[in-house]
Each structure stands twice: as structure tokens, then as C-alpha cells.
mmCIF file of C-alpha atoms and ligand atoms in Angstrom:
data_model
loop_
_atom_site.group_PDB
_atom_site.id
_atom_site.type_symbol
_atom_site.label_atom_id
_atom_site.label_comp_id
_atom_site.label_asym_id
_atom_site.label_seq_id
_atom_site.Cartn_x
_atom_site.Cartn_y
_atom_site.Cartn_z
ATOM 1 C CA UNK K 193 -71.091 -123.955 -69.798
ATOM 2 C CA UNK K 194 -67.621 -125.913 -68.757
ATOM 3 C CA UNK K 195 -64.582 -124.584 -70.081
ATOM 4 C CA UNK K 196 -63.164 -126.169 -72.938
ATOM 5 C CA UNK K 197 -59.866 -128.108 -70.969
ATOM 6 C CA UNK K 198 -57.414 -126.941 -72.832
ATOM 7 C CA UNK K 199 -58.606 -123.293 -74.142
ATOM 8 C CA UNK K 200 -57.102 -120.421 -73.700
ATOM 9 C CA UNK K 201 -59.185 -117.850 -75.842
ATOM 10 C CA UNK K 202 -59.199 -114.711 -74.668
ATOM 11 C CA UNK K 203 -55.872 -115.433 -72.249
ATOM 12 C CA UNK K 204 -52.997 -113.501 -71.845
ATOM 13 C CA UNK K 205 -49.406 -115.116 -71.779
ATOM 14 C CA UNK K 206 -45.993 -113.793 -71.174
ATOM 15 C CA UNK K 207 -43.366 -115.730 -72.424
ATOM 16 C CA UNK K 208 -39.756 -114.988 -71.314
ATOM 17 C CA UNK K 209 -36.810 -116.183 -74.015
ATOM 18 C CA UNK K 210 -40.144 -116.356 -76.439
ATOM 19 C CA UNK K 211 -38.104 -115.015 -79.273
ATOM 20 C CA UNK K 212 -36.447 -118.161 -80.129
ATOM 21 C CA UNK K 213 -35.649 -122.082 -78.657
ATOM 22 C CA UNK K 214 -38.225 -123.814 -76.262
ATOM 23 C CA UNK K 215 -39.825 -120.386 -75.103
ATOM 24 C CA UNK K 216 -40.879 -120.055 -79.013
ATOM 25 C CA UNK K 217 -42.163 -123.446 -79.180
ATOM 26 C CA UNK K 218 -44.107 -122.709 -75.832
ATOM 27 C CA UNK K 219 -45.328 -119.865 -77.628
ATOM 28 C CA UNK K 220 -46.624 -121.014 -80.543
ATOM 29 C CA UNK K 221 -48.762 -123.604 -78.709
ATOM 30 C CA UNK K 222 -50.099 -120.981 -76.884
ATOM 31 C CA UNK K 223 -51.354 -118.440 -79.428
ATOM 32 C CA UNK K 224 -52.314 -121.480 -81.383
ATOM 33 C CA UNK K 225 -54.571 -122.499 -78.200
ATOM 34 C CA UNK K 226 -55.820 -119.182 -78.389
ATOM 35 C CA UNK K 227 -53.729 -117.402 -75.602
ATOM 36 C CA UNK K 228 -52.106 -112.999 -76.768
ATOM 37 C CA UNK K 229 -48.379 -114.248 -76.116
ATOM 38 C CA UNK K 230 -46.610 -111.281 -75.317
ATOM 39 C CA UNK K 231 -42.512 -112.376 -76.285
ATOM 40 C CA UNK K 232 -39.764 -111.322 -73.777
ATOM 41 C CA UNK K 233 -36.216 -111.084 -74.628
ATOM 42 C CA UNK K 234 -33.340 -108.822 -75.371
ATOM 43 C CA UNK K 235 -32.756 -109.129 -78.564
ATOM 44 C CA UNK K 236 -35.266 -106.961 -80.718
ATOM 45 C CA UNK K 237 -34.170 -108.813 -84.772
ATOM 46 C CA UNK K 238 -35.282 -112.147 -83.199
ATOM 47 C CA UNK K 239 -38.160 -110.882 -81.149
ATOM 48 C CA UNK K 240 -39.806 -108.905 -84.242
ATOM 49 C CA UNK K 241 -39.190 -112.003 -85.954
ATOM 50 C CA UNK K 242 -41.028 -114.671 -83.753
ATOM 51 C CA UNK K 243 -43.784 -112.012 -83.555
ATOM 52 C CA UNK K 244 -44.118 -111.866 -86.595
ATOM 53 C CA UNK K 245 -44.409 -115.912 -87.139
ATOM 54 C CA UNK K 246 -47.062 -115.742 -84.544
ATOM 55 C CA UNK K 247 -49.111 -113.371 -86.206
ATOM 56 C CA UNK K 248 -48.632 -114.782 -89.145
ATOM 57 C CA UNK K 249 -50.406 -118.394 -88.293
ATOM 58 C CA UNK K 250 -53.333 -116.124 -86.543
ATOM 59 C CA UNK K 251 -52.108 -115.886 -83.179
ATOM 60 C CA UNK K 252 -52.377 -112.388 -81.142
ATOM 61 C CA UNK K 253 -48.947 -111.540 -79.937
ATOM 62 C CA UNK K 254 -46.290 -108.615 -79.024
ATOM 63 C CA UNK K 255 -42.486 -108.310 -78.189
ATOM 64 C CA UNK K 256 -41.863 -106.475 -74.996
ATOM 65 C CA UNK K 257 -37.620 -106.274 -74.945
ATOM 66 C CA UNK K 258 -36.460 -106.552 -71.684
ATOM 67 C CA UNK K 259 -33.477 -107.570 -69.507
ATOM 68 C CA UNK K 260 -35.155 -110.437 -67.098
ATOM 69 C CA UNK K 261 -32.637 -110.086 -64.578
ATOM 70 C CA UNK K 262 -33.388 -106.143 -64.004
ATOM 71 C CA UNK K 263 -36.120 -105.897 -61.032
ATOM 72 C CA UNK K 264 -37.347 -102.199 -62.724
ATOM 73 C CA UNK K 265 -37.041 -103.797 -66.434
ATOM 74 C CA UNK K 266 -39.032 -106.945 -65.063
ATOM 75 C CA UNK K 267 -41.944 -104.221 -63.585
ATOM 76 C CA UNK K 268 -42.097 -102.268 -66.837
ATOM 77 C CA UNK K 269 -42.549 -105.476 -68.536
ATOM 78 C CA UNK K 270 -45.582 -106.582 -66.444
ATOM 79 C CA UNK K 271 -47.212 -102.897 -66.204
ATOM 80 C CA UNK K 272 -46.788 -102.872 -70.538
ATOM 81 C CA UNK K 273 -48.486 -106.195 -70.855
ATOM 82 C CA UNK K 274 -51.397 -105.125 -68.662
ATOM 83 C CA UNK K 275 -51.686 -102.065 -70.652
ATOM 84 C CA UNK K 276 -51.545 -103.769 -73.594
ATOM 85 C CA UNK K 277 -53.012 -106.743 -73.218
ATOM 86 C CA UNK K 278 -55.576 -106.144 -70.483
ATOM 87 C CA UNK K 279 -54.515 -108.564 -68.022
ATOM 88 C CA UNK K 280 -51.981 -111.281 -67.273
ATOM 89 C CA UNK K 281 -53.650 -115.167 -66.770
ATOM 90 C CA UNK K 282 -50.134 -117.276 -67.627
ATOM 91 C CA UNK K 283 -46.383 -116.292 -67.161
ATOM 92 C CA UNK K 284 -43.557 -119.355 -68.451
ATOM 93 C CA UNK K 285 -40.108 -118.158 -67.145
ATOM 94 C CA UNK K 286 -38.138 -119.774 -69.589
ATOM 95 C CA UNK K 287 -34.685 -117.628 -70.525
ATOM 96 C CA UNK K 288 -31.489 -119.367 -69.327
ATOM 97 C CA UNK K 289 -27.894 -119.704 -70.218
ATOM 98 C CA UNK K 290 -25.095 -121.336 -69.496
ATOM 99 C CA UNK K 291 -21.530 -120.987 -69.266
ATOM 100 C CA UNK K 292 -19.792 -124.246 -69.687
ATOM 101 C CA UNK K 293 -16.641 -124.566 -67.019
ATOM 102 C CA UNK K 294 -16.048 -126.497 -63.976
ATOM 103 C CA UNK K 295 -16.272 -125.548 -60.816
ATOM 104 C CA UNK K 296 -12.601 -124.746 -59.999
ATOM 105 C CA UNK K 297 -12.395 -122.531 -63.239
ATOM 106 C CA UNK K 298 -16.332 -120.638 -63.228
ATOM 107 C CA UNK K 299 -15.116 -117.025 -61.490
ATOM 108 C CA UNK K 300 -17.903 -115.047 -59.381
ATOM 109 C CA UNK K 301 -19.671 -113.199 -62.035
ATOM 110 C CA UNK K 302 -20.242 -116.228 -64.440
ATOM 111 C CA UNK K 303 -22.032 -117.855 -61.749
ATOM 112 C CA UNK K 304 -23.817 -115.189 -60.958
ATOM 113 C CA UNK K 305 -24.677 -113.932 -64.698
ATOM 114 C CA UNK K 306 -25.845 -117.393 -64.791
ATOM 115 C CA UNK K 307 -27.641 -117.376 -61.272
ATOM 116 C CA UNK K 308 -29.404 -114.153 -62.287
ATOM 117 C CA UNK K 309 -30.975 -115.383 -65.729
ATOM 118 C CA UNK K 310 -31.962 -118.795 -64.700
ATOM 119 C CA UNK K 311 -33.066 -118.413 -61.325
ATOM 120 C CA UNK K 312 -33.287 -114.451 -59.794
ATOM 121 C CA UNK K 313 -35.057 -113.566 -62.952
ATOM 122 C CA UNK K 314 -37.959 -116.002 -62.403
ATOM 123 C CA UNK K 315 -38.328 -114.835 -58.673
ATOM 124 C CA UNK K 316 -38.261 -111.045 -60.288
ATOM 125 C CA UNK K 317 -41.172 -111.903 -63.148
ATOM 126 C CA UNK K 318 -43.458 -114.233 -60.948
ATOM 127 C CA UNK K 319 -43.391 -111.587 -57.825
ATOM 128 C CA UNK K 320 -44.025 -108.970 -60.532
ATOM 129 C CA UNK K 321 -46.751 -111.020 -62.220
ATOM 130 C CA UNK K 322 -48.451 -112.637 -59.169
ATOM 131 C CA UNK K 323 -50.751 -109.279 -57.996
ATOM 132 C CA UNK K 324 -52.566 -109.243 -61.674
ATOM 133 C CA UNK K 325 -52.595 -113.000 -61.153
ATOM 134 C CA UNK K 326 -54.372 -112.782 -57.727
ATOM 135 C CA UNK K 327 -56.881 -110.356 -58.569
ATOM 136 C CA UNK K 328 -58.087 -111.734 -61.464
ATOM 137 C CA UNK K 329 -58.317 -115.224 -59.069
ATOM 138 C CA UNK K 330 -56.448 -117.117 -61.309
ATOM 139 C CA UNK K 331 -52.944 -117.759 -62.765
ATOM 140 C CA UNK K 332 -50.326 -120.092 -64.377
ATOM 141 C CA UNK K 333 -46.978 -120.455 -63.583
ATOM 142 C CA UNK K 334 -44.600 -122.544 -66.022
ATOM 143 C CA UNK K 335 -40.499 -122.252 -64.831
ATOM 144 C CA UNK K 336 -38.247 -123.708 -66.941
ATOM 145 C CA UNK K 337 -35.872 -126.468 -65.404
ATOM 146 C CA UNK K 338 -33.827 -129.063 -66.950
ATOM 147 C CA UNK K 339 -32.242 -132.627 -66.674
ATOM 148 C CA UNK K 340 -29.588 -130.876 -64.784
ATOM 149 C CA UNK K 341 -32.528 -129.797 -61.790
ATOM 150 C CA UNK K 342 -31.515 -133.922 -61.199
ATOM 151 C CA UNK K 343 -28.400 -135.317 -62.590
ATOM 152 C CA UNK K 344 -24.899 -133.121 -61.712
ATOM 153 C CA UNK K 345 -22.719 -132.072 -64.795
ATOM 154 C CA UNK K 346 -19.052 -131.340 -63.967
ATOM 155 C CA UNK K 347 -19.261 -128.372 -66.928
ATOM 156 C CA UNK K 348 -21.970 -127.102 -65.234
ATOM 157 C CA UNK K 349 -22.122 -126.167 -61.777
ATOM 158 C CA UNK K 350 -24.067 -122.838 -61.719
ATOM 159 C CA UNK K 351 -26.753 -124.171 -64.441
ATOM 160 C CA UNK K 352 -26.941 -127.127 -62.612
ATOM 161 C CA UNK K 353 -27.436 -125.485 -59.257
ATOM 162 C CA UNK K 354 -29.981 -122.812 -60.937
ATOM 163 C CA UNK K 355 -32.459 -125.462 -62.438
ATOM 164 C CA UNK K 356 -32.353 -127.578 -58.892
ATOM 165 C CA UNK K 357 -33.246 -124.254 -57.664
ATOM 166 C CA UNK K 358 -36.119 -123.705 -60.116
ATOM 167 C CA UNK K 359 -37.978 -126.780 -59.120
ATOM 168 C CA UNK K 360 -37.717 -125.926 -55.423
ATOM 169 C CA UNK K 361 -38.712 -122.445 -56.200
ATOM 170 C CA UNK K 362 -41.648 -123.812 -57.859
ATOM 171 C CA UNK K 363 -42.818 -126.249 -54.964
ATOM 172 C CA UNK K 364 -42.754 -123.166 -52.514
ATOM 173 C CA UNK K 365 -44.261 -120.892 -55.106
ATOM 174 C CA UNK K 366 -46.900 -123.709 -55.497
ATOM 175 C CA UNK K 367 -47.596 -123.777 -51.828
ATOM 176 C CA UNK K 368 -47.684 -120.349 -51.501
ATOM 177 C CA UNK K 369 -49.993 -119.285 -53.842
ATOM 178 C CA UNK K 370 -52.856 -122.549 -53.959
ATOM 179 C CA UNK K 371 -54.820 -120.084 -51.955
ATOM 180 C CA UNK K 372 -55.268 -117.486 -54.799
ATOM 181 C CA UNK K 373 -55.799 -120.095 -56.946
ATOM 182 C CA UNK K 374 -52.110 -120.019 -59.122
ATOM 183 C CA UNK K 375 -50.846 -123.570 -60.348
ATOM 184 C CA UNK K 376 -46.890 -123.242 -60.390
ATOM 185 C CA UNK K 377 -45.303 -125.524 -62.107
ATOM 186 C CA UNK K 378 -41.728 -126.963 -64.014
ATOM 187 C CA UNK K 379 -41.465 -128.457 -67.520
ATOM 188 C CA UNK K 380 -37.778 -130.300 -67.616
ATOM 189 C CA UNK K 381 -36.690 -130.646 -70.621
ATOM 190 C CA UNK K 382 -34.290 -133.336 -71.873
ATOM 191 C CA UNK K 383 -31.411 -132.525 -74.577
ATOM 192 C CA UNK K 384 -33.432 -130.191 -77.574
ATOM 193 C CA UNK K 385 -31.947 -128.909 -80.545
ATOM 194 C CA UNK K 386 -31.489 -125.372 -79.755
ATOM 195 C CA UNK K 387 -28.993 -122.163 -79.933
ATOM 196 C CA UNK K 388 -28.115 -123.223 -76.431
ATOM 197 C CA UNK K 389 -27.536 -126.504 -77.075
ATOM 198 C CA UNK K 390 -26.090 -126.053 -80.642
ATOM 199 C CA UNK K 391 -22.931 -124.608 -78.880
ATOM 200 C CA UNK K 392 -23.145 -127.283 -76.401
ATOM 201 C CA UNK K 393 -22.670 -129.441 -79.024
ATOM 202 C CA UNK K 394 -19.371 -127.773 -80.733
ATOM 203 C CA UNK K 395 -17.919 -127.603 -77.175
ATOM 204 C CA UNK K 396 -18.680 -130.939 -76.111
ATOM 205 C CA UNK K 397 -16.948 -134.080 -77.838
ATOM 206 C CA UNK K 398 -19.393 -136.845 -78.256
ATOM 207 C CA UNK K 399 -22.256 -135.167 -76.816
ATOM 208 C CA UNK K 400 -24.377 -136.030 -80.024
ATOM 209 C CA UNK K 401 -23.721 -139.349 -79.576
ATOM 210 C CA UNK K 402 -24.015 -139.579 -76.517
ATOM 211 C CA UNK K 403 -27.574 -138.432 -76.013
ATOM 212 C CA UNK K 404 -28.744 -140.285 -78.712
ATOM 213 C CA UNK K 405 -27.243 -143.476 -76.879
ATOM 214 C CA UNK K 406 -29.287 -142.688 -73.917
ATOM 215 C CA UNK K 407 -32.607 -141.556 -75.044
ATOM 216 C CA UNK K 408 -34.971 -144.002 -74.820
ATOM 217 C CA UNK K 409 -36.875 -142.161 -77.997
ATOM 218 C CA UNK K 410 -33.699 -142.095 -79.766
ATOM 219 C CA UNK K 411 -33.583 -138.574 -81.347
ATOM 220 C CA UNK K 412 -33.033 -135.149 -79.789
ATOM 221 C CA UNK K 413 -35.785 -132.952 -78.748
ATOM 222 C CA UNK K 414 -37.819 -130.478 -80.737
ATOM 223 C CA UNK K 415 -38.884 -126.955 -80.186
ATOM 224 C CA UNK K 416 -42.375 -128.405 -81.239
ATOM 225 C CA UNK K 417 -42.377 -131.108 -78.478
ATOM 226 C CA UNK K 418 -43.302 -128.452 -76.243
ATOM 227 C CA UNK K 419 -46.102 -126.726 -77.525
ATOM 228 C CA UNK K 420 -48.526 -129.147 -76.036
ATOM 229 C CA UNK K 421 -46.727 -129.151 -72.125
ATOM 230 C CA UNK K 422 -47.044 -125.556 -72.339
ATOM 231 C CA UNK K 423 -50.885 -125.626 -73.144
ATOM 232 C CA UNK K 424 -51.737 -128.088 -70.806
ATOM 233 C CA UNK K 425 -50.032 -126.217 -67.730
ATOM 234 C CA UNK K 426 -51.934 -123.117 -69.095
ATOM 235 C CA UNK K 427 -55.125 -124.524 -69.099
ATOM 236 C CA UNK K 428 -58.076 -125.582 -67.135
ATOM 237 C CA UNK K 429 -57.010 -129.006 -67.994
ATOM 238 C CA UNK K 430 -54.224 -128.662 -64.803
ATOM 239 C CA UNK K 431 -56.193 -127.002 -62.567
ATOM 240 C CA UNK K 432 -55.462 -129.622 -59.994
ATOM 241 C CA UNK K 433 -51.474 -129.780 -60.830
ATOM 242 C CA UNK K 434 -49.365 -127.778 -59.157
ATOM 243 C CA UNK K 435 -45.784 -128.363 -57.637
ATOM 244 C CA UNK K 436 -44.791 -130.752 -60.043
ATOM 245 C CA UNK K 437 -41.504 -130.751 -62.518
ATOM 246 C CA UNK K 438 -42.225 -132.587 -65.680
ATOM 247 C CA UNK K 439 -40.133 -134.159 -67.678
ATOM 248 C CA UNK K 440 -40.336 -133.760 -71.353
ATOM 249 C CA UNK K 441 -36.842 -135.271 -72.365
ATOM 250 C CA UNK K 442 -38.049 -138.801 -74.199
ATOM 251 C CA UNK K 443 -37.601 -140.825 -71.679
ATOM 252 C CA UNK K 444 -33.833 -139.280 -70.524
ATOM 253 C CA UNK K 445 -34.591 -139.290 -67.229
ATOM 254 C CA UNK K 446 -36.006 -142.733 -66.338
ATOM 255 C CA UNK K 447 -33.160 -144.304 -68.474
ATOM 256 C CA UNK K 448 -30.786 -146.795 -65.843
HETATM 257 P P1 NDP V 784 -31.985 -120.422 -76.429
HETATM 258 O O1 NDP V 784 -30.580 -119.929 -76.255
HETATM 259 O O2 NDP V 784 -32.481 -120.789 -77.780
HETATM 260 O O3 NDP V 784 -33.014 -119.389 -75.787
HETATM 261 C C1 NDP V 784 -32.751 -118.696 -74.611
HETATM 262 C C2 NDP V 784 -33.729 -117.547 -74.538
HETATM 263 O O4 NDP V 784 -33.519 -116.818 -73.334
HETATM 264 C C3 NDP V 784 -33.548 -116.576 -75.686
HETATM 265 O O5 NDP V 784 -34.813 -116.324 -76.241
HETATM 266 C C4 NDP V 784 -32.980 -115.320 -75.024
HETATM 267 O O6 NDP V 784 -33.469 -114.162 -75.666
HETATM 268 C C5 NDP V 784 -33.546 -115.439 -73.620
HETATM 269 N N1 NDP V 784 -32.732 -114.759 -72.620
HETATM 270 C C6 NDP V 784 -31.507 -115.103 -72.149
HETATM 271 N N2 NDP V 784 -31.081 -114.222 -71.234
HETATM 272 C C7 NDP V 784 -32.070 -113.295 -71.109
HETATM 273 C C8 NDP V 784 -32.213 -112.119 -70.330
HETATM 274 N N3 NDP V 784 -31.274 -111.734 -69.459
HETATM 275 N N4 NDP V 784 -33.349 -111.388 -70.457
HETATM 276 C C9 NDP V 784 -34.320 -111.754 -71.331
HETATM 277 N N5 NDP V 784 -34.231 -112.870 -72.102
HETATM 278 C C10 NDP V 784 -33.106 -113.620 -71.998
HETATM 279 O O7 NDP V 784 -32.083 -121.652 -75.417
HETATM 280 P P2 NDP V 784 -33.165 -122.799 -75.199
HETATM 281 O O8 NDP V 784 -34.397 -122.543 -75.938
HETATM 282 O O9 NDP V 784 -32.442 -124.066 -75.386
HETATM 283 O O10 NDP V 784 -33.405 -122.617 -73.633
HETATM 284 C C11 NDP V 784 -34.609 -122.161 -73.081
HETATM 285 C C12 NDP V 784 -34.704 -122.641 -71.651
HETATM 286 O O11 NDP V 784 -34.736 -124.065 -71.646
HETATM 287 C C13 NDP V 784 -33.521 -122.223 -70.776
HETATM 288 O O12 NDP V 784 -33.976 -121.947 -69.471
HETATM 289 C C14 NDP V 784 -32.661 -123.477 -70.770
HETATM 290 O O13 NDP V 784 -31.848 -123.552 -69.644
HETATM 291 C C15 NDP V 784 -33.723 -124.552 -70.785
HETATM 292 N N6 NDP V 784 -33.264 -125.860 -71.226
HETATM 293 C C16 NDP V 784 -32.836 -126.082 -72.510
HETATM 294 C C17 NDP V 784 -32.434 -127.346 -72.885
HETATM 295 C C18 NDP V 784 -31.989 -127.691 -74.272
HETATM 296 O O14 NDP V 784 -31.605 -128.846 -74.497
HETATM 297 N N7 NDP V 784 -32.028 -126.786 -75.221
HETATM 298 C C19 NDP V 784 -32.422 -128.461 -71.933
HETATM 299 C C20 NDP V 784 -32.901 -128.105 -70.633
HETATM 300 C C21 NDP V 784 -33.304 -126.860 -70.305
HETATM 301 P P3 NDP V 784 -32.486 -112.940 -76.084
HETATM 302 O O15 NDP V 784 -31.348 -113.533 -76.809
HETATM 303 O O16 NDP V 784 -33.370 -112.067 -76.916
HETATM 304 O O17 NDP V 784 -32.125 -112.282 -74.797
#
């Protein structure tokens, strides 16, 4: 029988930054597609709490709290979902920050704190992830970028150099791994009401505004908006996409 395009019964997904934001809206389309979403992230109140949610609507999920930026922490993670879980088909390396300052006034470690979360720490989980991945002949990668993987930001120099990064990583990752049939690709998403962005928001005068001005859909994005982007990378429905960043901004990026 074909597969159903955009099933994922019986899948395994790892969600990094699940506990909360865009990775929880990733991860409720996913256990609601029928995917065990196993939640990544550091801190345990929030992760026992989005568990919880997912459980609650009938999903299959588990928090695994772990420091994405720590190579051993990142191995632990992968070798507990396999135990657990029984495999690993679809791995979204979603945590981020960012520290707000320009570049004359961001010192070494906040660019690389920043470095290390967006960037290293989807290098650490996909190498960790991609051996399960290959022997099992399939795989999904979804990374995380942002409007600022194209436009420059003068508050945001190391963010803005870590999600150009991502969708680079992604096109080599992409190439790389065709062969053992893994589809690696970016979701960008445009300006979402998150924690991240909430603070963005207090720190930034007009920024509300501002977005709303430019946004072709005229409203900020939702957690919800990408539930079905996460789903459709995941599935069979993409299983000739790879290498690609997608926006998912409403129309942000293709506004003159
Ligand atoms: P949130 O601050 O709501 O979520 C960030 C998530 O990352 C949290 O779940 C956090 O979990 C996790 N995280 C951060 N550092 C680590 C770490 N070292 N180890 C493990 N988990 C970590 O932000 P968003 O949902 O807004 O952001 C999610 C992604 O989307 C980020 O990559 C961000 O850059 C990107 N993005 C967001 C946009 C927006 O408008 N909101 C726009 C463009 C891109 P915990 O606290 O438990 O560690």
C-alpha cells in the first residue's frame, strides 16, 4: 500500500527547544500527525509541562533535558531516545538565542554562547542522530533559521551570522547525506510571538509596529503556523525536498 503523504504513525521525532516557542508548535503537529516527539531542552518545569500537553491531546511523547551545545549531553540524548523510543526517523534543531548588541559592543563569549546554541549545537545533534538515521535508510532533518539567514540586523551580528550559517549547513548536510536517503532541510521563520521575541519586543522601540507595517499578512506569527511546515518536512510528502530554506514569515521576506 502507498504511504499516507503526510503520516507519521509509528515515527520517532526529536525536537530540540520542544518545551516551549516554535519547537512546541513543531511538536504538536508532529504527535498530532502521529510521530513519539521526544522534547529537548534545559529547563525541566517547562519540559514536563509541554509533555504533558502532548500527552494530553493523545500524542506519544517524553522530555529528555539536555544542554544542546554539550557534544557528550547531545550523545546521551540520542542513545536515550533510541532506548526509549526504538529508533530515531526525524530530528528539528530548533533551540536558539540571541543576545541583542552590535557588533562593536558583543564581547567573545556572547558570540560564541550564541554561536554554540544556534549553530554548533545542530552540527552536534544531526552528527549524533545521522547513524540511527542511516541504518534505518531514512531520515528528516528540519534546522531552524530565520529572516536574519537573509537580511543583516545591526543588534544582531552573531544570530544573524548563526542562521546564514544554518541554511548553508543544511545545503551541505543535504548533499551529503541524499545517498542514505536523509532530506535536510530549513524552515525560516518570520517575526512570531514568542519568549524570544517577547523580549525583543521590550528592547526594541517600534519593533511591533514595525513588523506589522511590513508583513504582507499583517499580524505576527503563531506558534501554530508551524505545525503543518514541520509535518510536511517529516513526511513522505517531501521526499523529493531537500536543501531548501523555507520561509514561513507571511510574506516578510518577499516584501520590497
Ligand atoms: P523560545 O525562547 O521560545 O525557545 C527557545 C528554545 O530553545 C527553548 O525551548 C529553550 O529551552 C531552547 N534552548 C535554548 N538554548 C538551549 C540549549 N543550550 N540546550 C537546549 N535547549 C535550548 O524561542 P523561539 O521559539 O522564538 O525560537 C525557536 C527557534 O526559532 C530559535 O532557533 C530562534 O532563533 C528561531 N526563530 C524565532 C523567531 C521568532 O520570531 N520567534 C524568528 C526566527 C527564528 P530551555 O529554556 O529549556 O533550554
Amino acid at each position: 500500500m502507498t504511504p499516507k503523504p503526510f503520516d507519521l504513525s509509528g515515527k520517532v521525532a526529536i525536537v530540540t527547544g520542544g518545551n516551549g516557542g516554535i519547537g512546541l508548535g513543531m511538536a504538536r503537529g508532529l504527535a498530532e500527525a502521529g510521530a513519539a516527539v521526544a522534547v529537548v531542552g534545559r529547563n525541566e518545569a517547562k519540559s514536563i509541562a509541554a509533555v504533558a500537553e502532548l500527552e494530553q491531546s493523545g500524542g506519544k511523547a517524553m522530555s529528555v533535558i539536555a544542554d544542546v551545545t554539550d557534544k557528550a549531553a547531545v550523545a546521551a540524548m540520542v542513545e536515550r531516545v533510541k532506548r526509549e523510543l526504538g529508533r530515531i526517523d526525524i530530528l528539528v534543531n530548533n533551540a536558539g538565542i540571541n543576545i541583542r548588541k552590535p557588533p562593536h559592543a558583543l564581547d567573545i563569549e556572547e558570540w560564541e554562547s550564541v554561536m554554540k546554541t544556534n549553530l554548533t549545537s545542530a552540527f552536534l545533534c544531526s552528527q549524533a542522530a545521522h547513524p540511527a538515521m542511516k541504518a534505518a535508510g531514512h531520515g528528516k532533518i528540519i534546522n531552524i533559521g530565520s529572516m536574519m539567514s537573509i537580511f543583516g540586523a545591526s543588534f544582531a551580528p552573531a544570530y544573524a551570522a548563526s542562521k546564514g550559517g544554518i541554511v548553508q549547513f543544511t545545503r551541505s548536510c543535504a548533499v551529503a547525506w541524499a545517498a542514505d536517503n536523509i532530506q535536510v532541510n530549513a524552515v525560516l521563520p518570520g517575526w512570531i510571538d514568542t519568549d524570544l521575541t517577547k523580549r525583543a519586543r521590550l528592547e526594541i522601540d517600534g519593533l511591533h509596529e514595525r513588523v506589522l507595517a511590513r508583513t504582507p499578512a499583517a499580524r505576527w506569527g503563531a506558534i501554530a503556523d508551524f505545525a503543518g511546515i514541520a509535518v510536511f518536512l517529516s513526511s513522505p510528502a517531501s521526499d523529493f525536498v531537500t536543501g531548501t530554506a523555507i520561509p514561513v514569515d507571511g510574506g516578510y521576506s518577499i516584501m520590497g
